[in-house]
GROMACS .gro file of C-alpha atoms in nm:
model
  305
    1MET     CA    1   2.141   1.183   1.491
    2SER     CA    2   2.049   0.877   1.717
    3LEU     CA    3   1.759   0.640   1.612
    4GLU     CA    4   1.527   0.449   1.836
    5PHE     CA    5   1.532   0.128   1.630
    6SER     CA    6   1.205  -0.014   1.793
    7SER     CA    7   1.020   0.225   1.583
    8TRP     CA    8   1.189   0.116   1.242
    9LEU     CA    9   1.118  -0.170   1.027
   10SER     CA   10   1.416  -0.339   0.905
   11ASP     CA   11   1.444  -0.497   0.556
   12GLN     CA   12   1.757  -0.692   0.439
   13THR     CA   13   1.763  -0.611   0.066
   14THR     CA   14   2.089  -0.833  -0.013
   15SER     CA   15   2.353  -1.007   0.181
   16ASP     CA   16   2.545  -0.688   0.200
   17GLU     CA   17   2.242  -0.423   0.249
   18ILE     CA   18   1.994  -0.327   0.487
   19ARG     CA   19   1.746  -0.040   0.519
   20LEU     CA   20   1.508   0.091   0.762
   21LEU     CA   21   1.153   0.216   0.722
   22ARG     CA   22   0.999   0.425   0.984
   23ARG     CA   23   0.692   0.271   1.138
   24VAL     CA   24   0.395   0.484   1.242
   25GLY     CA   25   0.165   0.243   1.410
   26GLY     CA   26   0.198  -0.107   1.578
   27MET     CA   27   0.306  -0.434   1.421
   28GLU     CA   28   0.097  -0.742   1.396
   29ALA     CA   29   0.299  -1.046   1.358
   30LYS     CA   30   0.191  -1.413   1.315
   31SER     CA   31   0.360  -1.759   1.219
   32THR     CA   32   0.203  -2.004   0.994
   33GLN     CA   33   0.311  -2.354   0.908
   34PHE     CA   34   0.494  -2.226   0.630
   35GLN     CA   35   0.614  -1.887   0.707
   36THR     CA   36   0.627  -1.589   0.941
   37MET     CA   37   0.415  -1.279   0.838
   38GLU     CA   38   0.400  -0.940   0.971
   39PHE     CA   39   0.173  -0.632   0.903
   40ALA     CA   40   0.305  -0.294   0.956
   41LYS     CA   41   0.217   0.064   0.891
   42THR     CA   42   0.509   0.278   0.759
   43ALA     CA   43   0.565   0.643   0.689
   44ALA     CA   44   0.699   0.591   0.331
   45TYR     CA   45   0.488   0.310   0.193
   46GLY     CA   46   0.179   0.290   0.412
   47ASP     CA   47   0.079  -0.062   0.495
   48VAL     CA   48   0.327  -0.316   0.437
   49LEU     CA   49   0.316  -0.700   0.441
   50VAL     CA   50   0.639  -0.868   0.545
   51LEU     CA   51   0.706  -1.239   0.483
   52ASP     CA   52   1.006  -1.419   0.649
   53ASP     CA   53   1.161  -1.069   0.727
   54THR     CA   54   1.136  -0.954   0.373
   55ILE     CA   55   0.898  -0.699   0.223
   56GLN     CA   56   0.662  -0.864   0.009
   57SER     CA   57   0.420  -0.580  -0.077
   58SER     CA   58   0.333  -0.218   0.022
   59GLU     CA   59   0.002  -0.033  -0.025
   60VAL     CA   60   0.167   0.263  -0.210
   61ASP     CA   61   0.334   0.063  -0.492
   62GLU     CA   62   0.193  -0.295  -0.502
   63TYR     CA   63   0.030  -0.209  -0.841
   64LEU     CA   64   0.354  -0.172  -0.998
   65TYR     CA   65   0.455  -0.531  -0.909
   66HIS     CA   66   0.105  -0.699  -0.973
   67GLU     CA   67   0.031  -0.517  -1.300
   68ALA     CA   68   0.385  -0.602  -1.431
   69LEU     CA   69   0.357  -0.983  -1.322
   70VAL     CA   70   0.013  -1.023  -1.473
   71GLN     CA   71  -0.067  -0.784  -1.747
   72PRO     CA   72   0.208  -0.849  -2.007
   73ALA     CA   73   0.114  -1.220  -1.997
   74MET     CA   74  -0.262  -1.159  -2.024
   75ILE     CA   75  -0.218  -0.915  -2.309
   76THR     CA   76   0.020  -1.169  -2.479
   77HIS     CA   77  -0.247  -1.427  -2.506
   78PRO     CA   78  -0.520  -1.318  -2.760
   79ASP     CA   79  -0.804  -1.457  -2.564
   80PRO     CA   80  -0.715  -1.565  -2.203
   81GLN     CA   81  -1.034  -1.739  -2.083
   82ARG     CA   82  -0.891  -2.007  -1.836
   83VAL     CA   83  -0.612  -1.880  -1.590
   84LEU     CA   84  -0.413  -2.047  -1.318
   85ILE     CA   85  -0.233  -1.878  -1.031
   86ILE     CA   86  -0.010  -2.054  -0.807
   87GLY     CA   87   0.075  -1.845  -0.497
   88GLY     CA   88  -0.084  -1.492  -0.487
   89GLY     CA   89  -0.189  -1.478  -0.130
   90GLU     CA   90  -0.243  -1.101  -0.115
   91GLY     CA   91  -0.535  -1.106  -0.365
   92ALA     CA   92  -0.376  -0.851  -0.592
   93THR     CA   93  -0.274  -1.109  -0.862
   94PRO     CA   94  -0.630  -1.245  -0.890
   95ARG     CA   95  -0.759  -0.868  -0.884
   96GLU     CA   96  -0.538  -0.802  -1.193
   97VAL     CA   97  -0.631  -1.130  -1.376
   98LEU     CA   98  -1.022  -1.053  -1.324
   99LYS     CA   99  -1.001  -0.711  -1.492
  100HIS     CA  100  -1.001  -0.908  -1.825
  101PRO     CA  101  -1.364  -0.960  -1.898
  102ASN     CA  102  -1.280  -1.271  -2.129
  103VAL     CA  103  -1.172  -1.465  -1.818
  104LYS     CA  104  -1.416  -1.728  -1.750
  105SER     CA  105  -1.248  -1.927  -1.485
  106LEU     CA  106  -0.951  -1.846  -1.259
  107VAL     CA  107  -0.802  -2.121  -1.025
  108MET     CA  108  -0.578  -1.981  -0.735
  109VAL     CA  109  -0.373  -2.230  -0.559
  110ASP     CA  110  -0.193  -2.106  -0.245
  111LEU     CA  111  -0.052  -2.352   0.001
  112ASP     CA  112  -0.074  -2.123   0.326
  113ARG     CA  113  -0.445  -2.088   0.417
  114GLU     CA  114  -0.356  -1.874   0.712
  115LEU     CA  115  -0.164  -1.634   0.489
  116VAL     CA  116  -0.462  -1.580   0.249
  117GLU     CA  117  -0.720  -1.549   0.531
  118PHE     CA  118  -0.495  -1.281   0.695
  119CYS     CA  119  -0.475  -1.090   0.385
  120GLN     CA  120  -0.841  -1.107   0.313
  121GLN     CA  121  -0.895  -0.943   0.657
  122LYS     CA  122  -0.590  -0.715   0.655
  123LEU     CA  123  -0.536  -0.604   0.280
  124PRO     CA  124  -0.876  -0.510   0.133
  125SER     CA  125  -0.711  -0.241  -0.088
  126TRP     CA  126  -0.489  -0.519  -0.242
  127HIS     CA  127  -0.756  -0.768  -0.326
  128GLN     CA  128  -1.055  -0.517  -0.385
  129GLY     CA  129  -1.308  -0.794  -0.343
  130ALA     CA  130  -1.142  -1.044  -0.591
  131PHE     CA  131  -1.190  -1.336  -0.347
  132SER     CA  132  -1.566  -1.283  -0.403
  133ASP     CA  133  -1.557  -1.299  -0.765
  134PRO     CA  134  -1.776  -1.597  -0.893
  135ARG     CA  135  -1.501  -1.677  -1.153
  136LEU     CA  136  -1.240  -1.746  -0.891
  137GLU     CA  137  -1.190  -2.095  -0.744
  138LEU     CA  138  -0.961  -2.081  -0.439
  139LEU     CA  139  -0.767  -2.392  -0.323
  140HIS     CA  140  -0.531  -2.447  -0.041
  141THR     CA  141  -0.297  -2.725  -0.150
  142ASP     CA  142   0.035  -2.800  -0.320
  143GLY     CA  143   0.055  -2.617  -0.655
  144ARG     CA  144   0.278  -2.865  -0.830
  145ALA     CA  145   0.061  -3.155  -0.709
  146TYR     CA  146  -0.241  -2.983  -0.840
  147LEU     CA  147  -0.100  -2.935  -1.172
  148ALA     CA  148  -0.003  -3.293  -1.191
  149GLN     CA  149  -0.347  -3.412  -1.117
  150GLN     CA  150  -0.503  -3.181  -1.385
  151GLU     CA  151  -0.623  -3.286  -1.716
  152ALA     CA  152  -0.772  -2.950  -1.829
  153LYS     CA  153  -0.548  -2.690  -1.983
  154PHE     CA  154  -0.483  -2.333  -1.900
  155ASP     CA  155  -0.433  -2.035  -2.140
  156VAL     CA  156  -0.200  -1.849  -1.887
  157ILE     CA  157  -0.019  -1.976  -1.589
  158ILE     CA  158   0.108  -1.721  -1.335
  159LEU     CA  159   0.375  -1.826  -1.064
  160ASP     CA  160   0.350  -1.560  -0.800
  161ILE     CA  161   0.553  -1.777  -0.546
  162THR     CA  162   0.816  -1.694  -0.268
  163ASP     CA  163   1.176  -1.701  -0.335
  164ALA     CA  164   1.332  -2.043  -0.399
  165LEU     CA  165   1.502  -2.104  -0.063
  166GLU     CA  166   1.650  -2.431  -0.002
  167GLU     CA  167   1.440  -2.515   0.312
  168GLY     CA  168   1.128  -2.343   0.168
  169PRO     CA  169   0.805  -2.518   0.040
  170ALA     CA  170   0.845  -2.333  -0.300
  171ILE     CA  171   1.174  -2.501  -0.402
  172ALA     CA  172   0.994  -2.778  -0.612
  173LEU     CA  173   0.830  -2.486  -0.826
  174TYR     CA  174   1.156  -2.372  -0.968
  175THR     CA  175   1.280  -2.672  -1.148
  176LYS     CA  176   1.306  -2.795  -1.506
  177GLN     CA  177   1.054  -3.082  -1.425
  178PHE     CA  178   0.800  -2.827  -1.301
  179TYR     CA  179   0.824  -2.602  -1.589
  180SER     CA  180   0.783  -2.896  -1.813
  181LEU     CA  181   0.460  -2.980  -1.624
  182CYS     CA  182   0.345  -2.620  -1.664
  183GLN     CA  183   0.419  -2.642  -2.033
  184GLN     CA  184   0.217  -2.964  -2.059
  185ARG     CA  185  -0.095  -2.782  -1.904
  186LEU     CA  186  -0.088  -2.480  -2.136
  187THR     CA  187  -0.310  -2.450  -2.441
  188GLU     CA  188  -0.122  -2.410  -2.791
  189SER     CA  189  -0.118  -2.038  -2.749
  190GLY     CA  190  -0.056  -2.056  -2.366
  191VAL     CA  191   0.149  -1.823  -2.164
  192MET     CA  192   0.349  -1.879  -1.831
  193VAL     CA  193   0.498  -1.595  -1.635
  194VAL     CA  194   0.709  -1.606  -1.319
  195GLN     CA  195   0.823  -1.366  -1.070
  196GLY     CA  196   1.212  -1.359  -1.112
  197PHE     CA  197   1.383  -1.200  -0.834
  198SER     CA  198   1.585  -0.862  -0.817
  199LEU     CA  199   1.724  -0.795  -1.168
  200SER     CA  200   2.016  -0.546  -1.211
  201PRO     CA  201   2.386  -0.559  -1.340
  202LEU     CA  202   2.478  -0.597  -0.986
  203LYS     CA  203   2.235  -0.888  -0.883
  204TRP     CA  204   2.122  -1.104  -1.162
  205THR     CA  205   2.231  -1.464  -1.092
  206GLU     CA  206   1.915  -1.598  -0.954
  207HIS     CA  207   1.712  -1.451  -1.226
  208ALA     CA  208   1.957  -1.591  -1.480
  209THR     CA  209   1.930  -1.937  -1.333
  210ILE     CA  210   1.558  -1.946  -1.343
  211ARG     CA  211   1.546  -1.814  -1.686
  212ARG     CA  212   1.803  -2.063  -1.810
  213THR     CA  213   1.594  -2.344  -1.655
  214ILE     CA  214   1.270  -2.220  -1.809
  215HIS     CA  215   1.457  -2.190  -2.146
  216SER     CA  216   1.550  -2.551  -2.120
  217VAL     CA  217   1.180  -2.630  -2.161
  218PHE     CA  218   1.002  -2.329  -2.354
  219PRO     CA  219   1.141  -2.238  -2.693
  220VAL     CA  220   1.031  -1.851  -2.630
  221VAL     CA  221   1.152  -1.689  -2.308
  222ARG     CA  222   1.186  -1.332  -2.233
  223SER     CA  223   1.302  -1.128  -1.941
  224TYR     CA  224   1.159  -0.801  -1.828
  225SER     CA  225   1.173  -0.558  -1.538
  226ILE     CA  226   1.012  -0.264  -1.339
  227PHE     CA  227   1.153  -0.058  -1.038
  228ILE     CA  228   0.968  -0.122  -0.738
  229PRO     CA  229   1.034   0.143  -0.471
  230SER     CA  230   0.939  -0.047  -0.159
  231PHE     CA  231   1.181  -0.341  -0.281
  232ALA     CA  232   1.447  -0.085  -0.328
  233CYS     CA  233   1.538  -0.242  -0.651
  234THR     CA  234   1.452  -0.339  -1.008
  235TRP     CA  235   1.239  -0.643  -1.010
  236GLY     CA  236   1.254  -0.908  -1.272
  237PHE     CA  237   1.002  -1.134  -1.453
  238ILE     CA  238   1.024  -1.419  -1.687
  239ILE     CA  239   0.755  -1.486  -1.947
  240ALA     CA  240   0.748  -1.804  -2.180
  241THR     CA  241   0.553  -1.939  -2.446
  242ASN     CA  242   0.579  -2.200  -2.716
  243ASN     CA  243   0.514  -1.964  -3.010
  244ILE     CA  244   0.438  -1.606  -2.915
  245ASP     CA  245   0.703  -1.342  -2.852
  246PRO     CA  246   0.555  -1.093  -2.596
  247ALA     CA  247   0.850  -0.858  -2.686
  248ASN     CA  248   0.750  -0.850  -3.053
  249LEU     CA  249   0.383  -0.768  -3.019
  250SER     CA  250   0.300  -0.459  -3.219
  251HIS     CA  251   0.185  -0.139  -3.051
  252GLY     CA  252  -0.130  -0.188  -3.265
  253GLU     CA  253  -0.187  -0.540  -3.125
  254ILE     CA  254  -0.143  -0.424  -2.761
  255GLU     CA  255  -0.350  -0.119  -2.775
  256GLN     CA  256  -0.638  -0.310  -2.946
  257ARG     CA  257  -0.632  -0.585  -2.650
  258ILE     CA  258  -0.631  -0.312  -2.405
  259GLY     CA  259  -0.922  -0.130  -2.576
  260ASP     CA  260  -1.116  -0.452  -2.656
  261ARG     CA  261  -1.100  -0.555  -2.284
  262ASN     CA  262  -1.170  -0.198  -2.154
  263LEU     CA  263  -0.866  -0.193  -1.954
  264ALA     CA  264  -0.721   0.159  -2.017
  265ASP     CA  265  -0.897   0.317  -1.697
  266LYS     CA  266  -0.836   0.020  -1.485
  267LEU     CA  267  -0.456   0.014  -1.511
  268LYS     CA  268  -0.216   0.260  -1.356
  269ALA     CA  269   0.110   0.148  -1.474
  270TYR     CA  270   0.066  -0.082  -1.771
  271ASP     CA  271   0.002   0.031  -2.123
  272VAL     CA  272   0.167   0.014  -2.469
  273VAL     CA  273   0.464   0.220  -2.388
  274SER     CA  274   0.545   0.038  -2.046
  275HIS     CA  275   0.499  -0.306  -2.213
  276THR     CA  276   0.773  -0.215  -2.466
  277GLY     CA  277   0.986  -0.041  -2.206
  278MET     CA  278   0.987  -0.329  -1.956
  279PHE     CA  279   1.154  -0.559  -2.213
  280GLY     CA  280   1.421  -0.309  -2.296
  281LEU     CA  281   1.704  -0.443  -2.058
  282PRO     CA  282   2.050  -0.276  -2.052
  283LYS     CA  283   2.320  -0.425  -2.279
  284ASP     CA  284   2.540  -0.547  -2.009
  285LEU     CA  285   2.259  -0.724  -1.827
  286ARG     CA  286   2.164  -0.886  -2.153
  287LEU     CA  287   2.499  -1.023  -2.202
  288LYS     CA  288   2.492  -1.174  -1.845
  289LEU     CA  289   2.169  -1.341  -1.899
  290ALA     CA  290   2.294  -1.504  -2.225
  291GLN     CA  291   2.566  -1.679  -2.028
  292LEU     CA  292   2.563  -2.062  -2.009
  293GLY     CA  293   2.530  -2.225  -1.669
  294HIS     CA  294   2.354  -2.430  -1.412
  295ILE     CA  295   1.990  -2.561  -1.459
  296LEU     CA  296   1.772  -2.632  -1.158
  297GLU     CA  297   1.640  -2.999  -1.144
  298ASP     CA  298   1.453  -3.210  -0.897
  299GLY     CA  299   1.677  -3.381  -0.654
  300LYS     CA  300   1.959  -3.155  -0.702
  301PRO     CA  301   2.118  -2.875  -0.489
  302LEU     CA  302   1.961  -2.542  -0.541
  303VAL     CA  303   2.240  -2.342  -0.709
  304PHE     CA  304   2.234  -2.005  -0.851
  305GLU     CA  305   2.504  -1.903  -1.085
   0.00000   0.00000   0.00000
């Protein structure tokens, strides 16, 4: 069987693997000051957003990623009223936060104005009107600089940022010094959550390095994961607090918070069962994540090991 590659979207999932998705429509591409972005229609995953040649989000399964990123952190906090998102350009991350009626203020800081405006236009099923919610304040500036200038504190900080490439603008958002700044800007029961790269027994070093770096600042750090079909892998997340262990929340606590906030009918993937399951990592992976190693710091080379 021969393939006409011009009708296929390529996605390099690791340094040793690549896959192809059949396109069923044209592709719209654009470069911003910070990244290249493409919008394509595929047979398997519907509309797909591609950033710097990597699939970022797909119409069919974006809810898996965004519910996994947002909901465990929001449920871990007993009453999240003031929330900060750094990144989140598609608009699905604020969509998930704003499902919580106790949220009074949501600040979203995304450096790339062009990306956000592109997503507002092209991805209405992602943001579902979140950008028009009066609780949302949208800023286009450097996330770290914004935090450094803040005096007010947040109940939840969500870091939905691009992968930490050496030459990328997000590198300063993966260091010990930045996580320390986040800790200083959290309330006493505050929660921070980070998207944490692919996570499996075969690909775990990036996640482990970020987790280790966060653990050098926060006393309570937990990894969890969910399989994302459009990513072709299990994706990891890292949640950190000063005093609350999200993995030890009782079923009753989780169910009560979901019920009190009228979330059950608004969530497709997340509930008390999936909360518990996401924190259940395999034995060999838990042992790998417990190893000692490198910590990311300002002014030092970006090394994942």
